[in-house]
């Protein structure tokens, strides 16, 4: 869904991932973040850029900078991990950015999931700007399946309506595959992610049809008009219901804000959303009938039935981009690189 805004090789830099990581961390520290936050955030945005996820790659440094300027995010706060309670792991991000809270809680989530067969990680009070696939992928690296949900800001109208209620509310799922990249999907429940809408606005290109309505409720492909009106859920009433589920499960269920509350807290500052996240993990070795190899073979038959007819698995494009980035360096548009460098000055 990204606008094809970076096709020009002459306008693109290729940087080793380590160099981009060092730059992103330096910028975040210059903006006032503690070293652990800066490093965790840099890992997140560099992973997005490395995997050619333009709306959640290093472009996100600009929206994080805007969020910091808005003055609401805690820059030095240490996430507080509560003692494990049954299968539930809780971490309070203290109104800091989310990646450090996830990283700090991951070992406890893995341990509790191995113990109980299922684990729930509740992250509360975080500013959330990232894609969810890095999180579910990190969980699959431990041989566990994972599901992650989070609200955002109320930008999306329910099916049949024209006023924003839902966030762009992503859902990500990961399934571990021995000796292979995991099966991972991760998508907004809106027809287009807000990050991609912003990239269309920056590039001056229209949105695909069906992504939003203007302030009068008329269908529009103008990103500015849709930002003033409402985005639409993907798949009509089905995406709309999934989006409501995300609000409930990663908002009301965990006692944190939903997208309307996040937007109200923003008070027009244009900062990234502030709310919670729910991450569920499942241990196939504990939930199955005791033959893990058979379970894995069963899953592989499904994947083969997909790829065997020429269809691709989700994340295949991303993993191919990752391999290219590791070989040639991570592609970054020169103009974006200059904007990021300017933030370090
Ligand atoms: P896309 O529509 O680009 O991709 C959705 C998924 O479908 C990906 O896993 C993708 O894999 C896969 N896919 C795409 N095309 C095909 C195909 N032809 N066959 C099989 N699989 C396919 O994602 P979105 O634009 O909806 O979301 C982009 C990102 O935005 C997500 O990472 C999401 O987490 C993030 N986001 C974050 C929010 C937040 O609040 N933090 C809010 C909303 C979105 P591949 O990548 O390999 O193409
Ligand atoms: O792209 O919709 C989005 C988004 C919201 C918060 C972070 N990304």
Coordinates of C-alpha atoms and ligand atoms in Angstrom, one line a residue:
X1 CA 0.0 0.0 0.0
X2 CA 3.0 2.4 0.2
X3 CA 3.2 5.0 -2.5
X4 CA 6.0 4.0 -4.9
X5 CA 8.0 7.0 -3.7
X6 CA 11.5 5.5 -3.7
X7 CA 11.9 4.0 -7.1
X8 CA 14.9 6.1 -8.1
X9 CA 18.2 4.4 -7.3
X10 CA 20.1 7.8 -7.7
X11 CA 17.9 9.2 -4.9
X12 CA 18.6 6.2 -2.6
X13 CA 21.4 5.5 -0.2
X14 CA 22.5 2.0 0.8
X15 CA 23.8 1.8 4.4
X16 CA 25.0 -1.1 6.5
X17 CA 22.3 -1.9 9.1
X18 CA 24.8 -1.2 11.9
X19 CA 25.5 2.3 10.5
X20 CA 21.8 3.1 10.3
X21 CA 21.3 1.7 13.8
X22 CA 24.1 3.9 15.2
X23 CA 22.6 7.0 13.4
X24 CA 19.0 6.3 14.6
X25 CA 20.2 5.7 18.2
X26 CA 22.3 9.0 18.1
X27 CA 19.3 10.9 16.8
X28 CA 17.0 9.5 19.5
X29 CA 19.6 10.2 22.2
X30 CA 20.0 13.8 20.8
X31 CA 16.2 14.1 21.1
X32 CA 16.5 13.3 24.8
X33 CA 15.8 9.6 25.1
X34 CA 17.8 7.4 27.5
X35 CA 20.3 5.1 25.9
X36 CA 18.1 1.9 26.5
X37 CA 15.1 3.6 24.8
X38 CA 17.2 5.0 22.0
X39 CA 18.8 1.7 21.2
X40 CA 15.4 -0.3 21.4
X41 CA 13.7 2.3 19.2
X42 CA 16.6 2.3 16.7
X43 CA 16.4 -1.5 16.5
X44 CA 12.7 -1.3 15.7
X45 CA 12.8 1.4 13.0
X46 CA 16.0 -0.1 11.4
X47 CA 14.3 -3.5 11.2
X48 CA 11.4 -1.9 9.4
X49 CA 13.7 -0.1 6.9
X50 CA 15.8 -3.2 6.4
X51 CA 12.6 -5.2 5.5
X52 CA 11.3 -2.5 3.2
X53 CA 8.4 -1.5 5.4
X54 CA 8.6 2.2 4.5
X55 CA 5.7 3.4 6.7
X56 CA 7.3 1.9 9.8
X57 CA 11.0 2.2 9.0
X58 CA 13.3 5.1 9.7
X59 CA 10.5 7.5 8.5
X60 CA 9.0 6.9 12.0
X61 CA 11.9 8.8 13.5
X62 CA 10.2 12.0 12.2
X63 CA 6.9 11.2 14.0
X64 CA 8.7 10.2 17.2
X65 CA 10.5 13.6 17.1
X66 CA 7.1 15.3 16.6
X67 CA 5.8 13.3 19.6
X68 CA 8.8 14.3 21.8
X69 CA 8.3 18.0 20.8
X70 CA 4.6 17.6 21.9
X71 CA 6.0 17.0 25.4
X72 CA 3.9 14.1 26.6
X73 CA 6.2 11.2 26.3
X74 CA 8.5 10.2 29.1
X75 CA 12.0 10.1 27.7
X76 CA 14.0 8.5 30.4
X77 CA 11.4 6.2 32.1
X78 CA 12.3 2.6 32.9
X79 CA 9.5 0.2 32.1
X80 CA 8.2 -1.5 35.3
X81 CA 7.7 -5.3 35.1
X82 CA 5.3 -6.6 37.6
X83 CA 5.9 -10.0 39.3
X84 CA 4.4 -12.8 37.1
X85 CA 0.8 -13.6 38.0
X86 CA -0.3 -17.0 36.6
X87 CA 0.0 -16.8 32.8
X88 CA -0.1 -13.0 32.8
X89 CA 3.0 -10.8 32.4
X90 CA 2.4 -7.1 33.0
X91 CA 4.7 -4.2 32.1
X92 CA 4.0 -0.6 32.7
X93 CA 5.8 1.6 30.1
X94 CA 5.2 4.7 32.2
X95 CA 4.2 6.8 29.2
X96 CA 7.4 6.0 27.5
X97 CA 7.8 4.5 24.0
X98 CA 6.8 0.9 23.7
X99 CA 9.8 -1.0 22.2
X100 CA 11.8 -1.1 25.4
X101 CA 8.8 -2.3 27.4
X102 CA 8.4 -5.2 25.0
X103 CA 12.0 -6.1 25.0
X104 CA 12.2 -6.0 28.8
X105 CA 9.1 -8.2 29.2
X106 CA 9.9 -10.8 26.4
X107 CA 11.9 -13.2 28.6
X108 CA 9.1 -13.4 31.2
X109 CA 6.5 -13.9 28.5
X110 CA 8.5 -16.8 27.0
X111 CA 9.1 -18.4 30.4
X112 CA 5.4 -18.1 31.5
X113 CA 4.2 -19.5 28.1
X114 CA 6.5 -22.5 28.5
X115 CA 5.1 -23.0 32.0
X116 CA 1.4 -22.6 31.3
X117 CA 1.1 -23.4 27.5
X118 CA -0.3 -19.9 27.0
X119 CA 1.0 -16.5 28.1
X120 CA -0.4 -13.0 27.9
X121 CA 1.8 -9.9 27.9
X122 CA -0.1 -6.8 28.9
X123 CA 1.8 -3.6 28.0
X124 CA 0.2 -0.5 29.5
X125 CA 0.7 3.3 29.1
X126 CA 3.0 3.3 26.1
X127 CA 3.4 5.6 23.1
X128 CA 3.2 3.1 20.2
X129 CA 4.6 3.9 16.7
X130 CA 5.9 0.5 15.4
X131 CA 4.9 -2.4 13.3
X132 CA 3.9 -5.5 15.3
X133 CA 5.8 -8.1 13.2
X134 CA 9.1 -7.6 15.0
X135 CA 7.4 -8.6 18.2
X136 CA 5.6 -11.7 17.0
X137 CA 8.7 -12.7 15.1
X138 CA 10.8 -12.4 18.3
X139 CA 8.4 -14.7 20.0
X140 CA 8.5 -17.3 17.2
X141 CA 12.3 -17.4 17.6
X142 CA 11.5 -19.2 20.9
X143 CA 9.4 -21.9 19.2
X144 CA 6.1 -20.2 20.2
X145 CA 3.1 -19.0 18.2
X146 CA 2.1 -15.4 18.9
X147 CA -0.7 -12.9 18.3
X148 CA -0.4 -9.1 18.9
X149 CA -3.0 -6.4 19.0
X150 CA -3.0 -2.7 19.6
X151 CA -5.3 0.3 19.1
X152 CA -4.1 3.6 17.7
X153 CA -5.8 7.0 17.3
X154 CA -9.5 7.2 16.3
X155 CA -9.1 7.8 12.6
X156 CA -11.3 5.0 11.1
X157 CA -15.1 5.0 10.7
X158 CA -17.1 1.8 11.4
X159 CA -18.7 0.1 8.4
X160 CA -21.9 2.0 7.6
X161 CA -20.7 5.2 9.3
X162 CA -18.5 8.1 8.4
X163 CA -17.1 9.4 11.6
X164 CA -13.9 8.1 13.2
X165 CA -14.2 5.6 16.1
X166 CA -11.5 3.0 15.6
X167 CA -7.8 3.2 15.3
X168 CA -5.9 1.6 12.4
X169 CA -5.7 -1.3 14.9
X170 CA -3.1 -3.8 13.6
X171 CA -3.3 -7.5 14.1
X172 CA -0.1 -9.6 13.8
X173 CA 0.3 -13.4 14.0
X174 CA 3.4 -15.5 14.0
X175 CA 4.0 -19.3 13.7
X176 CA 7.4 -20.8 14.3
X177 CA 8.9 -23.0 11.5
X178 CA 12.1 -25.0 12.3
X179 CA 15.0 -23.9 10.2
X180 CA 12.9 -21.5 8.1
X181 CA 11.6 -18.0 8.4
X182 CA 8.4 -18.1 10.5
X183 CA 4.9 -17.6 9.0
X184 CA 4.1 -14.0 10.0
X185 CA 1.4 -11.6 8.9
X186 CA 0.8 -8.2 10.2
X187 CA -1.8 -5.7 8.9
X188 CA -3.8 -2.7 9.8
X189 CA -7.5 -3.4 10.1
X190 CA -8.0 -0.1 8.1
X191 CA -7.9 -0.3 4.3
X192 CA -4.6 1.6 4.5
X193 CA -2.2 2.2 7.4
X194 CA -2.0 5.7 8.7
X195 CA 1.7 5.7 8.0
X196 CA 1.0 4.9 4.4
X197 CA -1.6 7.7 4.2
X198 CA 1.1 10.1 5.5
X199 CA 3.6 8.9 2.9
X200 CA 1.0 9.5 0.2
X201 CA 0.4 13.0 1.7
X202 CA 4.2 13.7 1.7
X203 CA 4.6 12.4 -1.9
X204 CA 1.5 14.3 -3.1
X205 CA 0.0 11.1 -4.5
X206 CA -3.7 9.9 -4.3
X207 CA -4.7 7.1 -2.0
X208 CA -6.1 3.9 -3.7
X209 CA -9.9 4.0 -4.0
X210 CA -11.9 2.8 -1.0
X211 CA -9.5 4.0 1.8
X212 CA -11.5 6.9 3.1
X213 CA -14.1 9.6 3.0
X214 CA -13.9 13.4 3.4
X215 CA -15.4 15.5 6.2
X216 CA -18.8 15.4 4.4
X217 CA -18.7 11.6 4.2
X218 CA -18.0 11.5 0.5
X219 CA -15.5 8.9 -0.9
X220 CA -12.1 10.5 -1.5
X221 CA -8.6 9.6 -2.6
X222 CA -7.1 12.8 -1.3
X223 CA -5.0 12.0 1.8
X224 CA -5.5 15.5 3.2
X225 CA -9.3 15.3 2.8
X226 CA -9.4 11.7 4.3
X227 CA -7.3 12.8 7.2
X228 CA -9.9 15.5 7.9
X229 CA -12.7 13.0 7.3
X230 CA -12.4 9.3 8.1
X231 CA -10.3 6.3 7.0
X232 CA -12.3 3.1 6.3
X233 CA -11.8 -0.4 7.6
X234 CA -10.6 -3.1 5.2
X235 CA -13.2 -5.6 4.0
X236 CA -16.3 -3.6 5.1
X237 CA -18.2 -5.0 8.1
X238 CA -15.6 -7.7 8.6
X239 CA -12.6 -5.4 9.1
X240 CA -14.8 -3.1 11.1
X241 CA -15.7 -5.9 13.5
X242 CA -12.0 -7.0 13.8
X243 CA -11.1 -3.4 14.5
X244 CA -13.7 -3.3 17.3
X245 CA -12.3 -6.5 18.7
X246 CA -8.8 -4.9 18.9
X247 CA -10.3 -1.9 20.7
X248 CA -11.9 -4.3 23.3
X249 CA -9.0 -6.8 23.7
X250 CA -6.1 -4.3 23.7
X251 CA -8.1 -1.5 25.4
X252 CA -11.0 -2.3 27.6
X253 CA -9.8 -5.8 28.5
X254 CA -6.4 -4.7 29.7
X255 CA -7.7 -1.5 31.3
X256 CA -6.0 1.0 29.0
X257 CA -7.2 3.5 26.5
X258 CA -8.9 2.8 23.3
X259 CA -8.3 4.9 20.1
X260 CA -10.8 7.6 20.9
X261 CA -9.3 8.1 24.3
X262 CA -5.8 8.2 22.8
X263 CA -6.8 10.8 20.3
X264 CA -8.5 12.9 23.1
X265 CA -5.3 12.8 25.1
X266 CA -3.4 14.0 22.1
X267 CA -5.3 17.3 22.1
X268 CA -4.3 18.0 18.5
X269 CA -0.6 17.8 19.1
X270 CA -0.1 15.3 16.3
X271 CA 1.8 12.9 18.5
X272 CA 1.8 9.2 18.0
X273 CA -0.9 7.2 19.8
X274 CA -0.8 6.4 23.5
X275 CA -2.5 3.3 24.9
X276 CA -1.7 -0.3 25.7
X277 CA -0.9 -3.5 23.8
X278 CA -1.9 -7.2 24.2
X279 CA 0.5 -9.9 23.1
X280 CA -0.5 -13.5 23.4
X281 CA 1.9 -16.4 23.1
X282 CA 1.2 -20.1 22.7
X283 CA 3.5 -23.1 23.2
X284 CA 2.7 -25.9 20.6
X285 CA 4.7 -28.3 22.7
X286 CA 2.2 -27.8 25.6
X287 CA -1.0 -27.3 23.7
X288 CA -0.7 -30.2 21.3
X289 CA -1.1 -33.9 21.8
X290 CA 2.5 -34.5 22.5
X291 CA 4.0 -35.0 19.0
X292 CA 5.5 -31.7 18.2
X293 CA 7.1 -33.0 15.0
X294 CA 3.7 -34.1 13.7
X295 CA 2.2 -30.7 14.5
X296 CA 5.1 -29.0 12.6
X297 CA 4.6 -31.3 9.6
X298 CA 0.9 -30.6 9.6
X299 CA 1.6 -26.9 9.5
X300 CA 4.2 -27.3 6.7
X301 CA 1.6 -29.2 4.6
X302 CA -0.6 -26.1 4.8
X303 CA 2.2 -23.8 3.8
X304 CA 3.1 -26.1 0.9
X305 CA -0.5 -26.1 -0.3
X306 CA -0.3 -22.3 -0.5
X307 CA 3.1 -21.9 -2.1
X308 CA 2.7 -25.1 -4.2
X309 CA 0.1 -23.3 -6.4
X310 CA 2.3 -20.1 -6.9
X311 CA 0.7 -18.1 -4.1
X312 CA 3.1 -16.4 -1.7
X313 CA 3.2 -16.5 2.1
X314 CA 2.8 -13.2 4.0
X315 CA 6.2 -11.8 5.0
X316 CA 7.9 -13.4 2.0
X317 CA 8.4 -9.9 0.3
X318 CA 9.7 -8.7 3.7
X319 CA 12.2 -11.6 4.1
X320 CA 13.4 -11.1 0.5
X321 CA 13.9 -7.4 1.3
X322 CA 15.9 -8.3 4.4
X323 CA 18.2 -10.6 2.4
X324 CA 18.8 -7.8 -0.1
X325 CA 19.5 -5.3 2.7
X326 CA 22.0 -7.6 4.3
X327 CA 23.8 -8.0 0.9
X328 CA 23.6 -4.4 -0.5
X329 CA 23.0 -2.3 2.6
X330 CA 19.6 -0.9 3.8
X331 CA 18.0 1.4 1.2
X332 CA 17.1 4.8 2.6
X333 CA 15.8 7.7 0.4
X334 CA 18.4 10.5 0.4
X335 CA 15.8 13.1 1.2
X336 CA 14.6 11.2 4.2
X337 CA 18.2 10.6 5.3
X338 CA 18.8 14.3 5.2
X339 CA 15.7 15.0 7.3
X340 CA 16.9 12.5 9.9
X341 CA 20.5 13.9 10.0
X342 CA 19.0 17.3 10.5
X343 CA 17.3 16.0 13.7
X344 CA 20.8 15.2 15.1
X345 CA 21.9 18.8 14.8
Ligands
LIG1 P1 0.2 -4.7 4.2 O1 -1.1 -4.6 3.6 O2 1.3 -4.0 3.5 O3 0.6 -6.2 4.5 C1 -0.2 -7.0 5.3 C2 0.4 -8.4 5.4 O4 0.0 -9.1 4.2 C3 1.9 -8.5 5.4 O5 2.2 -9.5 6.3 C4 2.2 -8.8 4.0 O6 3.5 -9.4 3.8 C5 1.1 -9.6 3.6 N1 0.8 -9.6 2.1 C6 0.8 -8.5 1.3 N2 0.5 -8.9 0.1 C7 0.4 -10.3 0.1 C8 0.1 -11.2 -0.9 N3 -0.1 -10.9 -2.2 N4 0.1 -12.5 -0.5 C9 0.3 -12.9 0.8 N5 0.6 -12.0 1.7 C10 0.6 -10.7 1.4 O7 0.2 -4.1 5.7 P2 -0.6 -2.8 6.3 O8 -0.3 -1.7 5.3 O9 -2.0 -3.1 6.6 O10 0.3 -2.5 7.6 C11 1.6 -2.1 7.5 C12 2.2 -2.1 8.9 O11 1.7 -1.0 9.7 C13 2.0 -3.3 9.8 O12 3.4 -3.8 10.1 C14 1.3 -2.8 11.0 O13 1.8 -3.4 12.2 C15 1.7 -1.4 11.0 N6 0.7 -0.6 11.8 C16 0.9 -0.2 13.0 C17 0.0 0.4 13.8 C18 0.2 0.8 15.2 O14 -0.7 1.3 15.8 N7 1.3 0.5 15.8 C19 -1.3 0.7 13.2 C20 -1.5 0.2 11.9 C21 -0.6 -0.4 11.2 P3 4.8 -8.6 3.2 O15 5.2 -7.6 4.3 O16 5.8 -9.7 2.9 O17 4.3 -7.9 2.0
LIG2 O1 0.4 3.3 10.4 O2 -1.7 3.3 11.2 C1 -0.4 3.4 11.4 C2 0.1 3.6 12.7 C3 -0.5 4.1 13.8 C4 0.5 4.1 14.8 C5 1.6 3.6 14.3 N1 1.4 3.3 13.0

